[in-house]
Amino acid sequence: MGLLSLGTPLSWEEIKANGYDEHIRRHGLIQFVNLYNKLKDRPCDMLKWGDEVEYMLVKLDHENKSAKLLLKAEEILPRLQEKEENNPGGDSNTLWHPEYAAYMVESTPGKPYGGLMAHLNTVEANMKLRRQELEKLLDTAKGETALTLTAFPRLGCPSFSTPWYKPNPSNDDGIYKSLFIPDETIYLGHPRYSSFTKNIRKRRGEKVAINIPIFKDKNTLTPFVEEFVNDHDGEGARAAKPDHVYMDCTGFGFGNSCLQMTFQACNITEARHLYDQLTPLCPIILALSAASPIYKGYLTDHDVRWNVIAESVDDRTPEERNLEPLKNNKFVIPKSRYGSTDSYLSPNGERYSDIDLVLDERDCQELMDKGIDRQLARHIAHLFIRDTISVFAEMIGLDDNKDSDHFENIQSTNWQTLRFKPPPVNSNIGWRVECRPIEVQLTDFENAAYVVFVVLLTRTILTFKLNLLMQLSKVDLNMQQAQKRNAILNSKFYFRKDLQSCACDCPIENEQCLMSINTIINGGPLGDGQGDFPGLIPLINLYVATVETDLDTRCTIMRYLKLISDRASGKLQTMAAWMRNFVTSHSEYKHDSVVTDRINYDLVTACDQITKGQMTAPELFHCTESKSSNDIPNSVKVAQEIV
Ligand code: ADP
Ligand code: MG
Ligand code: MG
Ligand code: MG
Ligand code: MG
Ligand code: MG
């Protein structure tokens, strides 16, 4: 769980005026040191892992042929959480959490999975069970449904939610001040979301500005310039870039869904190693899972949500964004607090950490003076260049020996591709790594496939002692490539050539070369006499062959890997490509990039039917479920028994 402590939220002005930003930084660093010293030598923990799936509640109005986001999370979440509330830590198979928007909920398995292969055969069944629990609370007769859509195509268009509220761009005391999204769409059941949202805007000194390049179709206006109603102060017109889709509040990013996974490592050293090895994979799995080409009713030139979210929580001031000379702020900061990771954490990674790490040398020195090694000290000091954006009045004075809330405060608002998570105080949880880039897919089959693929990849890397490290600057380039339209088919990515070597004698730039995702995933010749790349899936297959696996689980794994393999080769489409295709071949589409209300309705209805197995989509996947998922109660029971 991130930081969700309840209390009275403080405004950015109150935080600044009372010096709480500095207070939380100072105490957060001490709390980390205390945590580290207490827990660094935790003896061997077991591999445990689990997924997080975020759902959007949708209402399909079949009469008016319109699909809307359904603001019902506050009503149904308490019911979803009842089991856990009545029996905390009990044997529930599912857990439910609040999410940012009033139309979102999040679920995780009731308990993390363990290291057995048989667990992989229960992931999909558990996801199905979660979806069933959610669907039970919806009025399906009235068209209510829950979808695992990464981005709702018409979020931010007039009347996109039900009930509908008017946005209030003139209200500076409001949360968003958005031209497009009303504050009522934020999940208000917990004050943290609205509080950090408003504080981001206040700290930045203006609304956030998200500009994503528009997909230029043959009838798209050139230049494409949006016109805004109610843009009284002209902020929208000033911030919107030509030939881009403009969005103006945090809801455009945090109102999107994703699929995350967390791994508990056996100790801190393994966690740091795993973090590093997963780093170059983040852009690759982002592109492989691409599922969100449409924003605010327009087809864009991007296939994924990443930059939308990064810009949607960018609280950097103009000074920090290098638009004005530094006067009131300490640093120019190249990235938003939502972004790709900036440093490696293992000894082998140091050589490849070639990004300038912005940090306060005094913070770093303080951490090192208290026993933290330089690499980890730099990572933490870098996280701590950010100010707190969410504080509760009741949570200021804490006991740094017992609490870690101030550390968590900064840690949990650095939203990066990976998160290195220390054990919570007083728990039996170990050092963990969270993997955050994956876009959520429509079906439980696909989501289970992506999850199992990443789990197996971690085990393959650890078992065969593979080395995927490469320059971080190249990982960042990959991160931008990964977002482009049809990146799987059209983009090349830097990737390490020799996964078996620690460090080569050659110049560091030559350890990696440009490859297609197909080569990275399925293997193939590297060209220019550079030999063959083995491919991640063939390596996973080697690993699977070495461990004892029952036949049923093996079949399930093969189906999952086939999906990933065929998406990588282009034999199957990504969700993003499928959606583009759906829109551009719709009879109402005018080749002007506009996804009308009716197209949206047909698209979201098709998504609902695919989710429910009522419509086939052979372009997306060969089968909609693995063999074993047919019997949900049984699979879930098996998972419990083998924990
Ligand atoms: P957050 O929102 O902070 O990422 P969640 O509580 O939503 O956290 O999800 C945590 C995920 O981590 C779950 O999928 C859970 O199963 C998994 N997990 C991995 N290892 C552990 C562990 N040792 N204890 C508890 N959860 C774990
Ligand atoms: Mg979560
Ligand atoms: Mg959380
Ligand atoms: Mg979440
Ligand atoms: Mg989220
Ligand atoms: Mg998470």
XYZ file of C-alpha atoms and ligand atoms in Angstrom:
675
model
C 0.000 0.000 0.000
C 1.178 3.471 -0.733
C 0.665 6.230 1.755
C -3.048 6.495 2.324
C -3.179 7.627 5.936
C -6.339 9.576 6.685
C -6.373 13.057 8.135
C -6.746 16.762 7.445
C -4.873 17.587 4.254
C -2.710 20.705 4.186
C -2.572 23.069 1.230
C 0.662 23.804 -0.593
C 0.607 27.311 0.910
C 0.351 25.834 4.433
C 3.127 23.346 3.727
C 5.444 26.116 2.486
C 4.553 28.700 5.139
C 5.276 26.248 7.956
C 8.404 24.772 6.402
C 6.828 21.304 6.364
C 8.485 20.575 3.014
C 11.909 20.782 4.640
C 10.639 19.081 7.820
C 9.427 16.062 5.885
C 12.617 15.904 3.856
C 14.842 15.951 6.964
C 12.784 13.433 8.897
C 12.064 11.286 5.843
C 15.793 10.824 5.286
C 16.350 9.899 8.936
C 13.436 7.482 8.799
C 14.995 5.797 5.783
C 18.325 5.475 7.589
C 16.591 3.928 10.587
C 14.636 1.546 8.388
C 17.744 0.577 6.497
C 19.830 -0.092 9.560
C 17.098 -2.143 11.145
C 16.289 -4.177 8.048
C 19.361 -4.347 5.821
C 20.437 -7.698 7.217
C 17.026 -9.329 7.145
C 17.848 -12.958 6.542
C 16.594 -14.802 3.533
C 12.994 -14.034 2.601
C 11.093 -16.151 0.102
C 10.190 -15.041 -3.366
C 6.694 -13.652 -3.132
C 4.939 -11.627 -5.733
C 1.574 -10.254 -6.706
C -0.191 -8.153 -9.313
C -2.361 -5.043 -9.140
C -5.167 -4.522 -11.659
C -7.028 -1.222 -12.061
C -10.587 -1.223 -13.399
C -12.751 1.484 -14.904
C -16.466 1.511 -14.191
C -18.374 2.232 -17.368
C -21.998 2.689 -18.270
C -23.106 1.692 -21.742
C -26.232 3.649 -22.640
C -27.557 1.374 -25.362
C -30.559 3.584 -26.025
C -28.590 6.743 -26.772
C -25.555 4.838 -28.041
C -23.181 6.503 -25.648
C -20.507 5.102 -23.305
C -19.704 6.998 -20.113
C -17.483 6.630 -17.097
C -19.560 5.631 -14.114
C -18.847 7.546 -10.888
C -19.718 4.722 -8.549
C -16.466 3.718 -6.856
C -17.337 5.415 -3.607
C -20.562 3.467 -3.405
C -19.198 0.027 -4.207
C -15.689 0.083 -2.725
C -16.861 -0.348 0.883
C -18.826 -3.396 -0.217
C -15.829 -4.844 -2.031
C -13.753 -4.293 1.092
C -16.295 -5.788 3.501
C -14.680 -9.225 3.712
C -11.299 -7.786 4.610
C -12.829 -5.232 6.997
C -14.675 -7.935 8.911
C -11.684 -10.236 9.042
C -8.454 -8.289 8.501
C -5.610 -10.461 7.226
C -8.098 -13.309 6.855
C -8.251 -15.790 4.047
C -9.968 -13.652 1.433
C -8.773 -14.436 -2.082
C -9.050 -10.849 -3.181
C -8.226 -7.386 -1.889
C -9.733 -4.096 -3.052
C -8.160 -0.650 -2.907
C -9.308 2.861 -3.770
C -7.887 4.467 -6.891
C -7.504 8.020 -8.074
C -10.779 8.458 -9.934
C -14.379 8.105 -8.794
C -14.829 5.615 -11.638
C -11.845 3.423 -10.678
C -11.055 0.624 -8.258
C -7.972 -1.512 -7.850
C -7.622 -5.134 -6.844
C -4.815 -7.467 -5.829
C -4.785 -11.156 -4.940
C -5.698 -11.791 -1.306
C -2.196 -12.996 -0.580
C 0.974 -12.755 -2.598
C 1.928 -15.778 -4.671
C 4.987 -17.828 -3.845
C 7.784 -19.383 -5.857
C 6.055 -22.487 -7.193
C 5.342 -22.852 -10.887
C 1.830 -24.048 -10.031
C 1.049 -20.544 -8.779
C 1.388 -19.280 -12.331
C -1.576 -21.442 -13.212
C -3.837 -19.627 -10.738
C -3.160 -15.990 -11.643
C -5.830 -15.810 -14.323
C -8.430 -17.562 -12.184
C -7.778 -15.108 -9.381
C -8.151 -12.177 -11.785
C -11.431 -13.659 -13.001
C -12.676 -14.020 -9.476
C -11.863 -10.369 -8.819
C -13.706 -9.287 -11.937
C -16.718 -11.381 -10.915
C -16.802 -9.811 -7.456
C -16.805 -6.392 -9.042
C -19.407 -7.203 -11.688
C -21.746 -8.541 -9.030
C -22.052 -5.049 -7.582
C -22.893 -3.436 -10.894
C -26.310 -3.111 -12.459
C -25.603 -4.968 -15.666
C -29.217 -4.644 -16.803
C -28.625 -0.884 -16.896
C -25.464 -1.281 -18.947
C -23.021 -0.948 -16.062
C -19.756 -2.778 -16.575
C -16.148 -2.881 -15.381
C -13.403 -2.718 -17.988
C -9.661 -2.940 -17.795
C -9.120 -0.135 -20.281
C -5.855 1.753 -19.999
C -7.397 5.048 -21.081
C -11.056 5.885 -21.634
C -11.061 7.281 -25.192
C -13.333 10.247 -24.515
C -12.132 11.199 -21.045
C -12.331 14.995 -20.989
C -14.998 15.310 -23.723
C -18.370 16.917 -22.901
C -20.557 14.673 -20.640
C -17.992 11.882 -20.478
C -19.174 10.762 -17.044
C -22.413 9.796 -15.397
C -23.549 11.630 -13.411
C -22.164 14.599 -15.274
C -20.842 17.772 -13.651
C -19.661 20.922 -15.354
C -15.937 21.612 -15.150
C -15.140 24.840 -13.347
C -12.084 26.487 -14.897
C -12.619 29.833 -13.147
C -12.470 28.449 -9.627
C -8.906 28.824 -8.398
C -9.978 27.295 -5.086
C -11.143 24.178 -6.872
C -8.879 21.208 -7.461
C -8.306 21.028 -11.198
C -9.447 24.346 -12.672
C -9.744 22.213 -15.785
C -11.553 23.193 -18.951
C -12.469 19.550 -19.473
C -12.666 17.434 -16.321
C -14.840 18.262 -13.301
C -13.411 17.824 -9.792
C -16.242 15.434 -8.962
C -14.570 12.702 -11.014
C -11.755 12.427 -8.448
C -12.251 9.748 -5.811
C -13.108 11.943 -2.849
C -13.517 9.062 -0.398
C -9.902 9.619 0.454
C -8.576 13.186 0.786
C -5.112 12.316 -0.472
C -6.005 12.339 -4.169
C -7.639 15.733 -4.334
C -5.077 17.187 -1.967
C -1.975 16.183 -3.931
C -3.696 17.138 -7.172
C -4.361 20.689 -6.068
C -0.921 20.969 -4.482
C 0.725 19.920 -7.745
C -1.039 22.790 -9.507
C -0.195 25.248 -6.755
C 3.449 24.232 -6.534
C 3.870 24.418 -10.295
C 2.276 27.858 -10.255
C -0.121 27.055 -13.097
C -2.156 24.160 -14.408
C -0.268 21.128 -15.661
C -0.032 21.050 -19.462
C -0.136 17.762 -21.320
C 0.530 17.896 -25.042
C 0.503 14.644 -27.011
C 1.099 14.719 -30.792
C -2.068 14.192 -32.789
C -2.285 11.388 -35.350
C -2.404 13.199 -38.677
C -4.981 11.551 -40.894
C -5.791 12.754 -44.406
C -8.539 15.141 -43.224
C -6.954 16.275 -39.976
C -6.589 20.057 -39.913
C -3.097 21.408 -40.529
C -2.010 22.909 -38.280
C -4.313 21.162 -35.850
C -5.331 23.822 -33.315
C -8.019 23.158 -30.741
C -10.565 25.777 -29.735
C -11.591 25.935 -26.106
C -14.812 27.165 -24.572
C -14.612 28.892 -21.180
C -10.874 29.513 -21.510
C -11.447 32.895 -19.830
C -7.876 33.613 -18.830
C -6.431 32.184 -22.044
C -4.257 29.661 -20.170
C -5.481 26.815 -22.374
C -4.739 28.664 -25.614
C -1.257 29.583 -24.358
C -0.364 26.104 -23.105
C -1.762 24.080 -26.012
C 0.788 23.265 -28.711
C -0.277 23.147 -32.359
C -0.600 19.624 -33.792
C -1.022 18.248 -30.273
C -3.939 17.134 -28.157
C -3.966 19.405 -25.104
C -5.019 18.223 -21.661
C -4.904 20.360 -18.556
C -5.215 18.363 -15.342
C -3.923 15.408 -13.363
C -7.074 13.383 -14.066
C -5.985 12.856 -17.687
C -3.037 10.819 -16.386
C -4.003 9.435 -13.025
C -7.442 8.653 -14.380
C -5.787 5.928 -16.513
C -5.394 2.319 -15.474
C -2.399 0.038 -15.481
C -1.129 -3.372 -14.489
C 1.596 -3.514 -11.848
C 3.534 -6.273 -10.138
C 5.637 -6.416 -7.014
C 8.363 -8.939 -6.247
C 9.747 -9.663 -2.834
C 13.415 -10.574 -3.151
C 15.280 -12.876 -0.797
C 17.330 -9.962 0.546
C 18.282 -6.362 -0.150
C 21.161 -7.345 -2.443
C 18.894 -9.418 -4.647
C 16.277 -6.665 -4.664
C 18.861 -4.149 -5.885
C 20.050 -6.601 -8.520
C 16.511 -7.323 -9.702
C 15.695 -3.617 -9.854
C 18.665 -3.086 -12.150
C 17.940 -6.054 -14.378
C 14.325 -4.976 -14.843
C 15.349 -1.430 -15.767
C 16.177 -2.041 -19.469
C 13.043 -4.183 -19.783
C 10.644 -1.390 -18.812
C 10.438 0.343 -22.198
C 10.204 -3.025 -23.941
C 7.248 -4.261 -21.901
C 5.642 -0.838 -22.167
C 5.699 -1.073 -25.984
C 4.629 -4.726 -25.898
C 1.565 -3.847 -23.839
C 0.592 -0.673 -25.766
C -3.140 -0.140 -25.262
C -3.985 3.555 -25.269
C -3.862 5.462 -28.583
C -6.860 7.763 -27.988
C -6.984 10.798 -25.702
C -9.782 13.302 -25.219
C -11.600 11.974 -28.258
C -8.649 12.146 -30.676
C -6.413 9.517 -32.208
C -2.880 10.461 -31.188
C 0.533 9.502 -32.492
C 1.294 7.689 -29.231
C 0.201 4.192 -28.303
C 0.739 4.338 -24.537
C -0.180 6.415 -21.515
C 3.296 7.074 -20.112
C 4.018 10.673 -21.126
C 0.410 11.657 -20.497
C 0.756 10.678 -16.845
C 4.252 12.122 -16.552
C 3.009 15.522 -17.705
C -0.186 15.208 -15.672
C 1.663 15.310 -12.333
C 4.561 17.531 -13.346
C 4.763 19.864 -10.362
C 8.103 21.435 -11.360
C 8.163 25.229 -11.277
C 9.266 27.237 -14.351
C 12.709 27.545 -12.700
C 12.970 23.791 -12.253
C 11.898 23.308 -15.858
C 14.746 25.605 -16.906
C 12.408 28.257 -18.288
C 13.579 30.901 -15.820
C 16.889 31.372 -13.998
C 17.072 29.647 -10.612
C 16.073 32.011 -7.824
C 13.616 30.406 -5.445
C 14.317 26.784 -6.314
C 17.460 24.737 -5.828
C 17.669 22.646 -8.991
C 16.894 22.425 -12.640
C 15.191 19.016 -12.873
C 15.065 17.241 -16.237
C 12.066 14.980 -15.555
C 8.648 15.023 -13.920
C 8.281 13.141 -10.640
C 6.521 10.502 -12.752
C 9.190 9.117 -15.048
C 11.721 6.438 -15.833
C 14.296 5.488 -13.203
C 17.502 7.531 -13.071
C 20.023 5.262 -11.371
C 21.042 1.660 -11.007
C 21.301 0.227 -7.504
C 23.641 -2.765 -7.797
C 27.463 -2.652 -7.936
C 27.424 -3.853 -11.559
C 25.034 -1.076 -12.472
C 27.308 1.771 -11.505
C 29.205 1.593 -14.790
C 25.981 2.099 -16.751
C 24.508 4.950 -14.676
C 25.303 7.667 -17.183
C 22.486 10.104 -16.419
C 23.258 13.229 -14.409
C 21.614 12.547 -11.068
C 20.182 15.769 -9.681
C 20.564 15.689 -5.900
C 21.492 17.744 -2.873
C 25.038 16.737 -1.974
C 24.357 17.476 1.696
C 21.464 14.995 1.798
C 23.609 12.415 0.062
C 26.512 13.012 2.467
C 24.194 12.791 5.453
C 22.976 9.378 4.268
C 26.540 8.174 3.666
C 27.678 9.468 7.074
C 24.966 7.290 8.591
C 26.158 4.129 6.893
C 24.361 4.038 3.547
C 26.572 3.175 0.574
C 27.112 5.828 -2.059
C 24.913 4.286 -4.770
C 21.878 3.859 -2.555
C 22.481 7.244 -0.900
C 22.425 8.882 -4.309
C 19.205 7.093 -5.275
C 17.445 8.213 -2.105
C 18.844 11.758 -2.249
C 17.597 11.985 -5.826
C 14.068 10.969 -4.778
C 14.263 13.612 -2.084
C 14.772 16.528 -4.486
C 10.972 16.487 -4.698
C 8.857 18.340 -2.173
C 5.994 16.679 -0.388
C 2.698 17.331 -2.150
C 0.452 15.656 0.383
C 0.607 16.117 4.125
C -2.000 15.639 6.807
C -1.994 17.984 9.804
C -2.134 15.006 12.175
C 0.972 13.434 10.672
C 3.653 16.081 11.127
C 5.378 15.141 14.374
C 6.379 11.485 14.134
C 8.791 9.228 15.981
C 11.547 8.633 13.453
C 12.467 5.373 15.154
C 9.008 3.919 14.784
C 7.409 5.625 11.799
C 8.351 5.803 8.160
C 5.517 7.965 6.855
C 7.725 10.901 5.938
C 10.006 8.620 3.970
C 6.981 6.981 2.327
C 5.547 10.420 1.617
C 8.369 11.265 -0.801
C 8.969 7.681 -1.954
C 5.333 7.085 -2.915
C 5.064 10.327 -4.906
C 8.119 9.491 -7.028
C 6.225 7.496 -9.616
C 8.902 5.750 -11.629
C 9.005 2.750 -13.953
C 10.341 0.725 -11.024
C 10.096 1.287 -7.304
C 12.587 -0.067 -4.800
C 10.479 -0.734 -1.708
C 12.015 -1.235 1.739
C 10.151 -3.490 4.159
C 7.441 -1.646 6.084
C 8.283 -1.236 9.770
C 6.960 -3.998 12.033
C 5.952 -6.344 9.251
C 7.135 -9.674 7.958
C 7.452 -8.241 4.469
C 10.877 -8.124 2.818
C 12.716 -5.898 0.320
C 10.629 -5.558 -2.824
C 10.736 -4.229 -6.352
C 7.619 -2.945 -8.055
C 7.358 -3.058 -11.837
C 5.064 -0.262 -13.075
C 5.152 0.305 -16.844
C 2.701 -2.326 -18.171
C -0.525 -1.141 -19.781
C -3.546 -3.066 -18.620
C -5.149 -5.357 -21.214
C -8.828 -6.056 -21.805
C -9.007 -9.670 -20.706
C -7.819 -11.573 -17.678
C -6.134 -14.001 -20.068
C -3.945 -11.243 -21.506
C -3.245 -9.656 -18.138
C -2.240 -13.018 -16.704
C -0.030 -13.582 -19.750
C 1.880 -10.317 -19.267
C 2.216 -10.937 -15.538
C 3.455 -14.502 -15.959
C 5.844 -13.402 -18.703
C 7.465 -10.863 -16.374
C 7.572 -13.276 -13.416
C 9.256 -15.925 -15.552
C 11.653 -13.356 -16.917
C 12.791 -12.451 -13.401
C 13.369 -16.100 -12.579
C 15.184 -16.751 -15.824
C 17.454 -13.767 -15.206
C 18.214 -14.819 -11.634
C 18.667 -18.514 -12.396
C 20.891 -18.114 -15.452
C 22.629 -15.055 -13.959
C 21.814 -13.058 -17.063
C 23.012 -9.498 -17.386
C 20.734 -7.037 -19.186
C 22.438 -3.851 -18.054
C 23.105 -1.054 -20.487
C 23.531 2.701 -20.364
C 20.610 4.415 -18.668
C 20.698 7.182 -21.256
C 19.816 4.522 -23.834
C 17.020 3.175 -21.649
C 15.601 6.699 -21.634
C 15.795 6.893 -25.422
C 13.976 3.554 -25.563
C 11.330 4.953 -23.249
C 10.449 7.619 -25.814
C 10.627 5.179 -28.755
C 8.319 2.796 -26.899
C 5.494 5.322 -26.863
C 5.293 5.960 -30.585
C 2.522 4.674 -32.776
C 3.180 1.030 -33.737
C 6.530 1.067 -31.919
C 6.628 -2.729 -31.947
C 6.716 -2.844 -35.705
C 8.391 0.436 -36.579
C 10.871 1.290 -33.816
C 14.256 -0.069 -32.874
C 15.421 -0.331 -29.302
C 18.837 -0.421 -27.716
C 19.401 -3.730 -26.006
C 22.361 -5.589 -24.578
C 23.883 -7.976 -27.144
C 25.579 -10.478 -24.870
C 23.410 -11.361 -21.895
C 25.985 -13.703 -20.464
C 28.876 -11.316 -19.977
C 29.399 -9.091 -16.966
C 31.245 -6.261 -18.618
C 33.020 -6.386 -21.941
C 36.411 -5.041 -22.877
C 34.750 -3.034 -25.613
C 33.613 0.581 -25.216
C 30.377 0.712 -23.239
C 28.397 1.918 -26.266
C 29.221 -1.297 -28.093
C 27.758 -3.558 -25.436
C 24.308 -2.729 -26.794
C 22.893 -2.302 -30.257
C 19.589 -1.414 -31.884
C 17.150 -4.303 -32.208
C 13.491 -4.759 -33.023
C 11.185 -5.919 -30.260
C 10.752 -9.102 -32.261
C 14.484 -9.829 -32.028
C 14.572 -8.939 -28.328
C 11.645 -11.216 -27.494
C 11.945 -14.019 -30.038
C 15.634 -13.884 -30.953
C 17.338 -13.581 -34.324
C 20.413 -12.319 -36.162
C 21.792 -8.945 -35.110
C 23.208 -8.150 -38.547
C 26.668 -6.793 -39.446
C 28.269 -10.077 -38.455
C 27.340 -9.523 -34.830
C 25.936 -13.001 -34.374
C 22.526 -14.013 -33.046
C 20.534 -12.698 -30.125
C 18.974 -15.602 -28.203
C 15.625 -13.874 -27.467
C 13.969 -13.570 -24.091
C 11.226 -16.117 -24.721
C 13.609 -18.880 -25.878
C 15.588 -18.191 -22.688
C 12.424 -18.429 -20.607
C 11.625 -21.727 -22.340
C 15.047 -23.040 -21.354
C 14.334 -22.047 -17.780
C 10.879 -23.631 -17.756
C 12.416 -26.866 -19.037
C 14.755 -26.981 -16.037
C 12.086 -26.728 -13.334
C 9.498 -29.223 -12.336
C 6.190 -28.115 -13.791
C 2.950 -30.048 -14.054
C 1.536 -30.456 -17.522
C -1.440 -28.185 -16.986
C 0.728 -25.324 -15.779
C 3.138 -25.873 -18.637
C 0.272 -25.631 -21.159
C -0.912 -22.421 -19.561
C 2.565 -20.932 -19.665
C 2.969 -21.880 -23.321
C -0.265 -20.107 -24.222
C 0.833 -16.993 -22.385
C 4.258 -16.951 -23.982
C 2.696 -17.513 -27.396
C 0.622 -14.369 -26.933
C 3.675 -12.297 -26.016
C 5.752 -13.834 -28.794
C 3.107 -13.170 -31.439
C 2.538 -9.601 -30.279
C 6.288 -9.016 -30.507
C 6.483 -10.407 -34.041
C 3.394 -8.550 -35.209
C 1.425 -11.749 -35.873
C -1.038 -10.412 -33.320
C -1.943 -6.771 -32.792
C -1.438 -4.760 -29.667
C -4.593 -3.368 -28.091
C -3.477 0.041 -29.356
C -3.217 -1.131 -32.966
C -6.555 -2.899 -32.678
C -8.258 0.246 -31.355
C -6.771 2.398 -34.114
C -8.011 -0.048 -36.651
C -11.470 -0.122 -35.104
C -11.729 3.664 -35.265
C -10.305 4.168 -38.746
C -12.572 1.521 -40.233
C -15.712 2.799 -38.468
C -18.369 4.110 -40.860
C -18.716 7.375 -38.925
C -14.970 8.121 -38.907
C -14.124 11.079 -41.162
C -10.348 10.567 -41.269
C -9.977 13.705 -39.190
C -8.558 11.983 -36.044
C -11.840 12.559 -34.193
C -13.294 9.709 -32.144
C -16.933 10.733 -31.904
C -19.328 9.788 -29.127
C -20.844 7.112 -31.363
C -17.490 5.634 -32.385
C -16.537 5.618 -28.721
C -19.736 3.798 -27.835
C -19.168 1.133 -30.481
C -15.515 0.774 -29.481
C -16.180 0.491 -25.758
C -19.099 -1.878 -26.401
C -16.808 -4.082 -28.481
C -14.265 -3.985 -25.653
C -16.968 -5.062 -23.224
C -18.015 -7.941 -25.463
C -14.432 -9.104 -25.922
C -13.904 -8.935 -22.162
C -16.970 -11.077 -21.599
C -16.082 -13.559 -24.324
C -19.131 -12.544 -26.377
C -17.047 -11.358 -29.312
C -13.908 -12.869 -30.771
C -10.918 -10.783 -31.750
C -8.546 -13.087 -33.613
C -6.296 -10.091 -34.380
C -5.676 -9.691 -30.628
C -5.294 -13.226 -29.317
C -5.663 -16.862 -30.377
C -7.593 -17.908 -27.319
C -9.329 -15.991 -24.577
C -8.439 -18.164 -21.661
C -5.907 -20.709 -20.601
C -7.027 -24.269 -20.191
C -7.036 -24.289 -16.442
C -9.004 -21.118 -15.920
C -12.284 -22.853 -16.702
C -12.719 -23.836 -13.112
C -12.197 -20.721 -11.077
C -13.043 -21.952 -7.578
C -10.789 -24.951 -8.001
C -7.799 -22.958 -9.253
C -8.185 -20.418 -6.500
C -8.337 -23.227 -3.954
C -5.211 -24.789 -5.381
C -3.409 -21.456 -5.036
C -4.354 -21.325 -1.378
C -3.277 -24.852 -0.680
C 0.134 -24.462 -2.227
C 0.992 -21.176 -0.495
P 1.004 -0.389 -3.917
O -0.283 0.222 -4.308
O 1.768 0.366 -2.925
O 1.827 -0.736 -5.081
P -0.561 -2.775 -3.221
O -0.836 -3.147 -1.841
O -1.665 -2.273 -4.048
O 0.679 -1.769 -3.183
O 0.058 -4.033 -4.000
C 1.142 -4.747 -3.493
C 1.401 -5.961 -4.329
O 2.591 -6.567 -3.849
C 0.317 -7.020 -4.231
O 0.077 -7.546 -5.506
C 0.940 -8.099 -3.341
O 0.414 -9.366 -3.621
C 2.400 -7.976 -3.732
N 3.420 -8.498 -2.792
C 4.612 -8.959 -3.122
N 5.308 -9.358 -2.052
C 4.570 -9.133 -1.010
C 4.759 -9.357 0.376
N 5.831 -9.873 0.894
N 3.764 -9.008 1.175
C 2.667 -8.456 0.676
N 2.453 -8.218 -0.616
C 3.387 -8.577 -1.476
Mg -1.922 -0.677 -5.287
Mg -1.485 1.922 -3.763
Mg -3.060 1.674 -8.432
Mg -2.924 4.727 -10.522
Mg 1.357 -0.331 -7.095
